[in-house]
mmCIF file of C-alpha atoms in Angstrom:
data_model
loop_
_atom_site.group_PDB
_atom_site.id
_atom_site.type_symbol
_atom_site.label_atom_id
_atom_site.label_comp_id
_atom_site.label_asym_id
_atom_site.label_seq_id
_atom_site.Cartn_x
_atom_site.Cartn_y
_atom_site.Cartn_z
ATOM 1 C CA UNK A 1 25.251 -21.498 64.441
ATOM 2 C CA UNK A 2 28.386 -19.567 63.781
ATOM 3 C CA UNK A 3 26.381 -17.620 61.550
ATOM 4 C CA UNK A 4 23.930 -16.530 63.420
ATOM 5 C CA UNK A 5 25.869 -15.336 66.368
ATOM 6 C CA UNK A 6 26.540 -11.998 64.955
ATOM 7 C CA UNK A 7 23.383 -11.730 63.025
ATOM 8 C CA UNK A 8 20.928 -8.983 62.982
ATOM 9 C CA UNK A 9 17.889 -10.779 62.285
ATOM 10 C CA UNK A 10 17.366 -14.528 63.216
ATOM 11 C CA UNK A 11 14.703 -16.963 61.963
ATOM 12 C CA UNK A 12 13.737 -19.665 63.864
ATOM 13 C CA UNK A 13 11.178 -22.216 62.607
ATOM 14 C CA UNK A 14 9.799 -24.731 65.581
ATOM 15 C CA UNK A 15 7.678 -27.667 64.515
ATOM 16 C CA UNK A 16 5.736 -27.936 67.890
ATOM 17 C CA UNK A 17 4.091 -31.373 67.061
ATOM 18 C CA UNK A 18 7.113 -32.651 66.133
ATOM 19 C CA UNK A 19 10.321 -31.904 67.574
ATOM 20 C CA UNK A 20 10.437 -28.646 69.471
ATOM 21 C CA UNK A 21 13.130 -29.514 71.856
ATOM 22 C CA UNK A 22 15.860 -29.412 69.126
ATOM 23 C CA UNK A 23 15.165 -26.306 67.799
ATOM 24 C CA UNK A 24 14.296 -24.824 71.356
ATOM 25 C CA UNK A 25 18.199 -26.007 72.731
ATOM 26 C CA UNK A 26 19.412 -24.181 69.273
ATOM 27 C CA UNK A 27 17.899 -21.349 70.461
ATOM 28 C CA UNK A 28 19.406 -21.415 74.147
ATOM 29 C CA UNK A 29 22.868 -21.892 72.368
ATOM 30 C CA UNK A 30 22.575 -19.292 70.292
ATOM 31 C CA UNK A 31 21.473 -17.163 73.242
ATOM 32 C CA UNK A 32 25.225 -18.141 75.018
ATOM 33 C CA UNK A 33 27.212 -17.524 72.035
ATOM 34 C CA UNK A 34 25.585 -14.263 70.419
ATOM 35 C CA UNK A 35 27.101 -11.035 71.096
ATOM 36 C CA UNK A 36 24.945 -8.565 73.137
ATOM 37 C CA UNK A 37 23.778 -6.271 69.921
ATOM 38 C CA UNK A 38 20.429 -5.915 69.695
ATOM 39 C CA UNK A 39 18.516 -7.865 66.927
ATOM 40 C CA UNK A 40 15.378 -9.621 66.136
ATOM 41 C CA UNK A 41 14.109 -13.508 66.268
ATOM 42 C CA UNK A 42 11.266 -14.266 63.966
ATOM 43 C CA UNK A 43 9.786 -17.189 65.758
ATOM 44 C CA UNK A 44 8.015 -19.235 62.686
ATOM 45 C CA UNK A 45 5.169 -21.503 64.367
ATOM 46 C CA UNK A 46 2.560 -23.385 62.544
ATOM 47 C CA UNK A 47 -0.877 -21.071 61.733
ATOM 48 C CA UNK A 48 -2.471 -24.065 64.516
ATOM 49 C CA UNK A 49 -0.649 -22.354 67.561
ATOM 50 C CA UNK A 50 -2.046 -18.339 66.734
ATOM 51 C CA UNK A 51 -4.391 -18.387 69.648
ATOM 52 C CA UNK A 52 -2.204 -20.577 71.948
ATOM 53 C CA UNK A 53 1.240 -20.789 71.687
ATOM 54 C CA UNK A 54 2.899 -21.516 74.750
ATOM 55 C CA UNK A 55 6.355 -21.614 72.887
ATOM 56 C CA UNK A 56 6.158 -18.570 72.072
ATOM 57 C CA UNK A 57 5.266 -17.421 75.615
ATOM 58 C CA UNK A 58 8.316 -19.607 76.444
ATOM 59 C CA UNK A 59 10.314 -18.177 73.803
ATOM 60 C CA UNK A 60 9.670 -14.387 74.498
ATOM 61 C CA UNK A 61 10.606 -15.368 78.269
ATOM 62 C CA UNK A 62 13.838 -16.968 77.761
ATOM 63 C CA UNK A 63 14.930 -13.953 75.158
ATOM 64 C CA UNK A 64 13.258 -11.311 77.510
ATOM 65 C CA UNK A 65 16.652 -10.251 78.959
ATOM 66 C CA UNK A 66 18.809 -10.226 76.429
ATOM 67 C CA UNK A 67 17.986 -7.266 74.161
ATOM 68 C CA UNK A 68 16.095 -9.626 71.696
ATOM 69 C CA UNK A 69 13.022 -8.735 69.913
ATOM 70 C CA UNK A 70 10.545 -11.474 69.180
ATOM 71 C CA UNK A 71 8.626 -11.316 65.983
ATOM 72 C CA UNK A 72 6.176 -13.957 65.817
ATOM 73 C CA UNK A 73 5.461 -15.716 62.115
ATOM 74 C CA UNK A 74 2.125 -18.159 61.776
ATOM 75 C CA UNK A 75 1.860 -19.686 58.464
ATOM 76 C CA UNK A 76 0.489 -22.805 57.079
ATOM 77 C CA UNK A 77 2.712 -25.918 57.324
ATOM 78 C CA UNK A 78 3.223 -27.898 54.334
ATOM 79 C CA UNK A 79 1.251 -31.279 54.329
ATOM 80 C CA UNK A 80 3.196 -33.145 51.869
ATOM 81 C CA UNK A 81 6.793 -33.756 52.382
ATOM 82 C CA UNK A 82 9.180 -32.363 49.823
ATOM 83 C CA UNK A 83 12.127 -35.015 48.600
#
C-alpha cells in the first residue's frame, strides 16, 4: 500500500465472483492515504463484466472526486489455478 500512495499509475485487479470486497476496501484506503497528484487506476475486471460492470460504475464514482482517472482493463481470467 505504501507503494502505491505516491504512484502515478495504479493497477487494480477485482475478482467480482469471488472476493470484491477486499480489493474494493484496498481501494478506499488507498484513496485516504494517496497524495492529491493526479494519476491513473487501471481497473482489471474479468472480460464477463464488459457490458455490465457495476464495479466499475462503483469504482469511477468513489474515485470521481479525487483527480483519478479510471482506465478500465477486461481480459480473460485464467481457469486453472497456478501453484
Amino acid at each position: 500500500m505504501l507503494d502505491a500512495i505516491h504512484a502515478d499509475i495504479v493497477l487494480l485487479s477485482v475478482d467480482v465472483a469471488l472476493n470484491a470486497c477486499n480489493s474494493l476496501c484496498l481501494l478506499k484506503e488507498w484513496l485516504d492515504r494517496r497524495d492529491e497528484s493526479p494519476c491513473a487506476l487501471v481497473v482489471s475486471l474479468d472480460s464477463s463484466f464488459r457490458d455490465c460492470a457495476p464495479v466499475l460504475d462503483y469504482v469511477r464514482g468513489l474515485v470521481g472526486q479525487a483527480g483519478v482517472e479510471v482506465f478500465p482493463h477486461f481480459g480473460a481470467t485464467p481457469q486453472i489455478a497456478w501453484n
